[in-house]
XYZ file of C-alpha atoms in Angstrom:
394
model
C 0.000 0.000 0.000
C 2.817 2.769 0.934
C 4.311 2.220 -2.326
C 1.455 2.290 -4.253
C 0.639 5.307 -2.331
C 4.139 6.842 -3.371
C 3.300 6.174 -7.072
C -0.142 8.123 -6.518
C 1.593 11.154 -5.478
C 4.030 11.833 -7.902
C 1.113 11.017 -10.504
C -1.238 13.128 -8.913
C 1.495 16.100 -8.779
C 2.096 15.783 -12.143
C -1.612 16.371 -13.548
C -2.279 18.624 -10.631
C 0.518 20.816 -12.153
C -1.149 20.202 -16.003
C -4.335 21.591 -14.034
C -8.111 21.025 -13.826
C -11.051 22.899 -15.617
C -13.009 24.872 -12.959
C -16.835 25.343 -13.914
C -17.026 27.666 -11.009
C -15.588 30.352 -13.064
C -18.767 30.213 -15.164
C -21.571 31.682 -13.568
C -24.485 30.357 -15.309
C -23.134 26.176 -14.621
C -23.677 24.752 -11.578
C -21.269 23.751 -8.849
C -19.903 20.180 -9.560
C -20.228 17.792 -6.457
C -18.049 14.835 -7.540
C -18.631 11.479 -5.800
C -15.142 9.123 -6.523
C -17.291 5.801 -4.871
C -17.636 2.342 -4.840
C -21.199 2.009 -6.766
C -20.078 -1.915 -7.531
C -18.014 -4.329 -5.905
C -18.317 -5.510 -1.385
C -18.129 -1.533 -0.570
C -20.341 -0.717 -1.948
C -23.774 -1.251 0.391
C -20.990 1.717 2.537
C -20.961 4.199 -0.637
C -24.437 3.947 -1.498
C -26.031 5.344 1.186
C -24.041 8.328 1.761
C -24.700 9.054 -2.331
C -28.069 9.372 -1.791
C -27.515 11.319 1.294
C -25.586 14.207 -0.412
C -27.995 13.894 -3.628
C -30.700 14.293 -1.048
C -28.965 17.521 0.877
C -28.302 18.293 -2.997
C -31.832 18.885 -3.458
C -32.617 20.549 -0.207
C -29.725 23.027 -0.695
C -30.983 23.870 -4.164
C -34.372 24.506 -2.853
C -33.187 27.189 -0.840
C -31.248 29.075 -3.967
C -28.343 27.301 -4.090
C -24.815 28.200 -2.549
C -23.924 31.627 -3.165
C -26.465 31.803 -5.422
C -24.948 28.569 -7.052
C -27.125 25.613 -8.242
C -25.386 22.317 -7.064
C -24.970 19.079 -9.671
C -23.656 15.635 -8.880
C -21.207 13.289 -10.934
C -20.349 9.997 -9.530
C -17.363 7.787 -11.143
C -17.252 3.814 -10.167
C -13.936 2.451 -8.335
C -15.213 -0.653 -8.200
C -14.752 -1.555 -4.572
C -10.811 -1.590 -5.448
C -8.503 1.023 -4.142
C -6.097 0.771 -7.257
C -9.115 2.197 -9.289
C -9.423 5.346 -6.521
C -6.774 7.437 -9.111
C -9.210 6.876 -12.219
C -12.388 7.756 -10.462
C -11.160 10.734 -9.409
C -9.924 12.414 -12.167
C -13.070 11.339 -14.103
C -15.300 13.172 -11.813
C -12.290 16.034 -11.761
C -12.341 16.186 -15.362
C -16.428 16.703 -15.281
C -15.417 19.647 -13.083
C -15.916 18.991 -9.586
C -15.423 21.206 -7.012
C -15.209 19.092 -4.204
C -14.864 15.231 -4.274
C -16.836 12.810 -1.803
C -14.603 9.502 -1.935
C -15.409 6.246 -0.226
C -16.407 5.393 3.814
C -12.737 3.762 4.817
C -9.637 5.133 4.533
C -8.076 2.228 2.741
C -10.615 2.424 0.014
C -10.722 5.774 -0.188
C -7.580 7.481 0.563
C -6.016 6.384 -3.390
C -9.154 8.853 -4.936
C -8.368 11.356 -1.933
C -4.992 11.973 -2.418
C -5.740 12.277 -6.467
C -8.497 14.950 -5.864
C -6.473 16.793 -2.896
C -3.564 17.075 -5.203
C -5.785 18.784 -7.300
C -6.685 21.377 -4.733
C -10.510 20.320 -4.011
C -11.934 19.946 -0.459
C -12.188 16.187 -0.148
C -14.655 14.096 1.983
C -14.478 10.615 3.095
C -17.880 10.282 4.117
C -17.496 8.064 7.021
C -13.773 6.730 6.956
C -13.042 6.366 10.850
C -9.806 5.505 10.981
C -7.973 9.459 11.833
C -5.147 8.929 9.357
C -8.161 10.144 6.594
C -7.272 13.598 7.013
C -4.357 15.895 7.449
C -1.793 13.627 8.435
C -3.035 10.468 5.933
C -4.265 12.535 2.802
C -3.240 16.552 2.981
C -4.977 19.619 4.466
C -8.109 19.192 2.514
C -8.591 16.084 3.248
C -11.980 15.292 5.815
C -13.976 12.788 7.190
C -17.508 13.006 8.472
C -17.400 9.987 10.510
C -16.750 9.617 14.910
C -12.540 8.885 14.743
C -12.690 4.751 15.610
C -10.999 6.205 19.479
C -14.060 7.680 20.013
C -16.647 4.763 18.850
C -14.298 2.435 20.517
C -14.387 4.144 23.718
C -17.778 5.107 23.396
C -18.776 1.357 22.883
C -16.410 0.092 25.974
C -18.136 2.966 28.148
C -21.328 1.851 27.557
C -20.648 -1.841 27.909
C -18.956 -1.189 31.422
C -20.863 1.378 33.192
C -24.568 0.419 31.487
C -24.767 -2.824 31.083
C -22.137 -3.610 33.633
C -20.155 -5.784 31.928
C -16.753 -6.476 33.344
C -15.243 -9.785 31.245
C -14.895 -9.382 27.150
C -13.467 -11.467 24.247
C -12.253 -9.648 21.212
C -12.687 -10.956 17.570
C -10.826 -8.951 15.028
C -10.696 -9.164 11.398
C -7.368 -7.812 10.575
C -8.904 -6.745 6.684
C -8.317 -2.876 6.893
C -6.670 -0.316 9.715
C -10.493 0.501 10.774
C -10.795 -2.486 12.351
C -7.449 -2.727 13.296
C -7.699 0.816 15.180
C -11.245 0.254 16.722
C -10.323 -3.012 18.636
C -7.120 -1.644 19.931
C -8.875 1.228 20.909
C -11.106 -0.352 22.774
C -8.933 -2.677 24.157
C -7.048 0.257 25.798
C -10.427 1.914 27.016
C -11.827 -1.277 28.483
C -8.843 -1.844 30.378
C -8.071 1.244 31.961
C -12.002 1.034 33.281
C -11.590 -1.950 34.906
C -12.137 -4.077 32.416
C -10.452 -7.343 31.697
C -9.935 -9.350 28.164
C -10.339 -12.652 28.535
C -9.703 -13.735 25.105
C -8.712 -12.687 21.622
C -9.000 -13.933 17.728
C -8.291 -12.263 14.701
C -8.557 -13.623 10.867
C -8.045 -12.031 7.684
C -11.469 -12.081 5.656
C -9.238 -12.819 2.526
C -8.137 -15.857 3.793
C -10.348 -17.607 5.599
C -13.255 -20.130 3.933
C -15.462 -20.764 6.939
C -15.721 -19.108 10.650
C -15.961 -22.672 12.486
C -12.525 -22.110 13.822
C -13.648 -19.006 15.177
C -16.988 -20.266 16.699
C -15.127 -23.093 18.238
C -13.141 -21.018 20.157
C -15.244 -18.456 21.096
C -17.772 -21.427 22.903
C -14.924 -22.707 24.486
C -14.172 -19.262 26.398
C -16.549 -19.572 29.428
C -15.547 -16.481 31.264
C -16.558 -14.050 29.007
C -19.948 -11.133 29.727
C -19.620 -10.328 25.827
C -18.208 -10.170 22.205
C -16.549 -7.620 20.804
C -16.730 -7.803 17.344
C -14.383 -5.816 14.792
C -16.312 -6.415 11.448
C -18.234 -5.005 9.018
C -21.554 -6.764 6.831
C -19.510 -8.063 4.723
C -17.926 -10.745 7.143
C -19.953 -10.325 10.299
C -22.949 -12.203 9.257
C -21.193 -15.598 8.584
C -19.486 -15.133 11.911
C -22.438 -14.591 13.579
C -24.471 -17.084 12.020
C -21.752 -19.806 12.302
C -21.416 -18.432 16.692
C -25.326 -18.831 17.142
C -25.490 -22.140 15.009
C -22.963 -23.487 17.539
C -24.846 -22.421 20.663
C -23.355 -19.646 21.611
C -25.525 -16.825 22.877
C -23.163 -14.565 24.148
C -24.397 -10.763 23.706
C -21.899 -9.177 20.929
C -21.513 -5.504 20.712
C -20.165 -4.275 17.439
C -19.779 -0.982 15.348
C -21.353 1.062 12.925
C -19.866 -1.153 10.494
C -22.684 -3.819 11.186
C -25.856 -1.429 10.581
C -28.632 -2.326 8.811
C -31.030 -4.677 8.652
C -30.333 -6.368 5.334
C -28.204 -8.411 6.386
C -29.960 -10.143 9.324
C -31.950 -12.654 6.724
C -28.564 -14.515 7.706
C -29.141 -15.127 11.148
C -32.945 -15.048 11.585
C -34.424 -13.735 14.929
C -30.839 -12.753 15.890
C -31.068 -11.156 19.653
C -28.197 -9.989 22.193
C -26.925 -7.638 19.755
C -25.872 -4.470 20.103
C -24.239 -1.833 17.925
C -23.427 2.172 18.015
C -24.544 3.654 14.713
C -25.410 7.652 14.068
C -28.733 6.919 13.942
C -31.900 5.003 13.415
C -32.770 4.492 9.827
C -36.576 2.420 11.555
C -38.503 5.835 11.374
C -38.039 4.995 16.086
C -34.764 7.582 16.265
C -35.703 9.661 19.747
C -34.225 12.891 17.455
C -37.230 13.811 15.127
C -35.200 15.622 12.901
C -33.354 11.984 11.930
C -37.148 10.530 11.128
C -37.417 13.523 9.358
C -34.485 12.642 7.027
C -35.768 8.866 6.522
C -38.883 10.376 5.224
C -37.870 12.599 2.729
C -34.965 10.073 2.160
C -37.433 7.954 1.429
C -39.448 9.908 -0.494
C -36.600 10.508 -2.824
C -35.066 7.229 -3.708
C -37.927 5.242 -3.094
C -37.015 2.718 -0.048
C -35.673 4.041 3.525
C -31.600 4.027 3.736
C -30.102 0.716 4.192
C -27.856 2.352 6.783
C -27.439 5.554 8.597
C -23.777 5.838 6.612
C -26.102 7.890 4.562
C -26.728 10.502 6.958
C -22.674 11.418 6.471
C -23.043 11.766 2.929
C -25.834 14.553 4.113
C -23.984 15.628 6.577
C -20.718 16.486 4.558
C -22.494 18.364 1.922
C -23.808 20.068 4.670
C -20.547 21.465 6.050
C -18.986 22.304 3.064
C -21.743 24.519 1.358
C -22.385 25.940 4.932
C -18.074 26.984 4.886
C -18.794 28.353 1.533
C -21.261 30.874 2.610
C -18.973 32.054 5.267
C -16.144 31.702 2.679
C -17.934 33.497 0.522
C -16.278 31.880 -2.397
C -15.886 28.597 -3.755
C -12.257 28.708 -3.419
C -10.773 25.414 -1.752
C -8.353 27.135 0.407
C -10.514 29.715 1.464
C -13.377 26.797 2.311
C -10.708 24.764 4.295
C -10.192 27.561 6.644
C -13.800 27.989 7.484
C -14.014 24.195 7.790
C -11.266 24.222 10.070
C -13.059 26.900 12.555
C -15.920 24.432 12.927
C -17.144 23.834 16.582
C -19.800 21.879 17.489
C -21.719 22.740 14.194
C -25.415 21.290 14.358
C -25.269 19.424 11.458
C -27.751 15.762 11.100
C -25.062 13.051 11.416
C -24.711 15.531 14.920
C -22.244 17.986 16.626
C -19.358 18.739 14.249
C -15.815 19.965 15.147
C -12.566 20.389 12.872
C -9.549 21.960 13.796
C -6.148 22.493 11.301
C -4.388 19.622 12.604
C -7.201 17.298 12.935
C -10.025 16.891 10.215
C -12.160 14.312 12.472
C -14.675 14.270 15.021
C -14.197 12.922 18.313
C -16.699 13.890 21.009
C -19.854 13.184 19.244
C -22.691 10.730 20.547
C -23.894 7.709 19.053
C -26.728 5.916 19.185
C -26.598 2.580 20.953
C -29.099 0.361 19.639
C -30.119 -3.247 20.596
C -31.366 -6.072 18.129
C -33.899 -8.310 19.935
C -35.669 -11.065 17.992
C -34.543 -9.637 14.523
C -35.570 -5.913 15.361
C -33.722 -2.659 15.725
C -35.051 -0.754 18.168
C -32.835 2.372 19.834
C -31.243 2.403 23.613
C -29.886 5.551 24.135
C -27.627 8.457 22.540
C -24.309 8.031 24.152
C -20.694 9.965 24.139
C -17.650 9.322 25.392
C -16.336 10.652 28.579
C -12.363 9.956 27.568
C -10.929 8.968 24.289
C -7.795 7.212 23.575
C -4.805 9.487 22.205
C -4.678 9.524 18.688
C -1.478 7.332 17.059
C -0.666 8.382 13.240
């Protein structure tokens, strides 16, 4: 990955300096959003949600006149779930004359299109990449995410666990696929422990390599001490897990991430109960914040069927912020956009409060909501934040 990263930049330098059209120039086009996602391929049930979001805040922004007086458009480009194709997809929606880029939700699927559109001076947006590398350090200045850093959701879940549900004893299962993973169970590891927790067990596979989860069920059964599961995985692995744990007996409660929301996944494990995840919020028209029902609805309305996960409420959210830094900008100039980004503090935006600062272009105090899935159904807990967050490692 670092060298293919390497290769990126000097390519990306070189067409950067051979230059872009701008349609903001012309004041009679609209403002190009460019989205440089995974619309085929495993990612993409995470990119298609927070498309629809931002064609959806799209809409509602252009009901209200625009941004500076600017119509907004949309172009999407196809990676094709595979990093190596980040580079392409980005310059094609560059080339169409975007403005500012929305790349994919996870920083090793979305940081090859990032660093191509960055390089080209646009305000980029991962729309819910949580590992905190997507961002200044990882991409470049204009790099953001809209997504709770993985410090935060880890520490938010291990909070929760420990001091609501009183949980004391957990077993970790990891799949070592990408760094979000990687970075939300060590985060958690290091919350749980330093509130009292203990680990009482630990597994980690590679969903490249393995065939079947048996291994993993076996072991997991055989750990007697544990209160819980905490389970690093996303929809894409987690259901075969889960299905192969509960097909062996074992009914331990698991408590996961926002990579496990949704509900179209749980034809996989039928009547699945004692589990719990942190997502930002209910997509089941029950969220205790109105103004998220609101959202499904018109959502809804829009595209025809409610969002498959509330990933989409980033893609919202994002175009949110950056038309909102425009105004203040008063111009649709990157650099001047990135500074009013960067003054952001606790800006009310749907995904919730939003923060960025010039060394760090993620959000780490922000609540989640914890939700429980009892008998096959989502229904909502509570909206919970963090009290302390692991320090953030580059």
């Amino acid at each position: 990955m670092k060298f293919l990263m390497s290769l990126m930049i000097g390519f990306t330098l070189a067409l950067c300096a051979a230059g872009f059209s701008s349609k903001a120039q012309a004041n009679d086009d609209p403002i190009v959003i460019g989205a440089a996602i995974a619309l085929s391929g495993f990612v993409a049930p995470y990119d298609d949600g927070p498309l629809k979001g931002l064609q959806l805040a799209v809409a509602d922004i252009n009901a209200k006149g625009g941004v500076l007086g600017r119509k907004l458009s949309v172009v999407t480009a196809d990676t094709k779930s595979d990093p190596a194709q980040g580079t392409n997809a980005a310059i094609e929606v560059l080339e169409q004359g975007a403005e500012m880029v929305m790349v994919t939700c996870d920083f090793d699927f979305g940081a090859a299109a990032a660093l191509q559109a960055t390089a080209a001076g646009k305000v980029t947006f991962s729309s819910c990449a949580g590992d905190p590398k997507f961002g200044v350090q990882g991409i470049g200045p204009l790099a953001y995410t809209m997504s709770l850093g993985t410090p935060a959701q880890a520490a938010t879940l291990a909070e929760w666990a420990y001091k609501e549900k009183g949980w004391r004893k957990v077993y970790v299962q990891m799949n070592s696929m990408v760094e979000y993973f990687k970075s939300l169970c060590s985060n958690f590891k290091i919350r749980w422990e330093e509130l009292g927790g203990e680990i009482v067990g630990e597994d980690v596979y590679n969903f490249t390599e393995v065939k079947s989860f048996e291994g993993q069920a076996t072991r997991m059964k055989q750990n007697t001490e544990k209160d819980f599961v905490f389970m690093c995985a996303a929809t894409f692995d987690g259901p075969s897990l889960i299905k192969q744990v509960r097909n062996a007996g074992e009914n331990t409660p698991i408590l996961a991430s926002e990579s496990m929301d949704g509900n179209f996944w749980l034809e996989a494990v039928p009547n699945l109960s004692e589990f719990y995840l942190s997502v930002y919020g209910s997509m089941f028209g029950n969220d205790p914040n109105p103004q998220i029902n609101d959202y499904v609805a018109k959502y809804t309305e829009m595209h025809g069927q409610a969002p498959f996960t509330a990933h989409s409420m980033t893609g919202y959210s994002l175009m949110e912020a950056w038309a909102l830094a425009a105004e203040r900008a008063g111009s649709f100039d990157s650099d001047a956009i990135r500074q009013e980004l960067d003054k952001f503090i606790n800006e009310d935006l749907l995904v919730g409060p939003t923060s960025y600062t010039p060394e760090l272009h993620i959000n780490l105090y922000r609540g989640m909501q914890i939700m429980e899935v009892q008998n096959g159904k989502h229904a909502p807990i509570t909206r919970y934040t963090a009290e302390k967050v692991p320090p953030i490692t580059f």
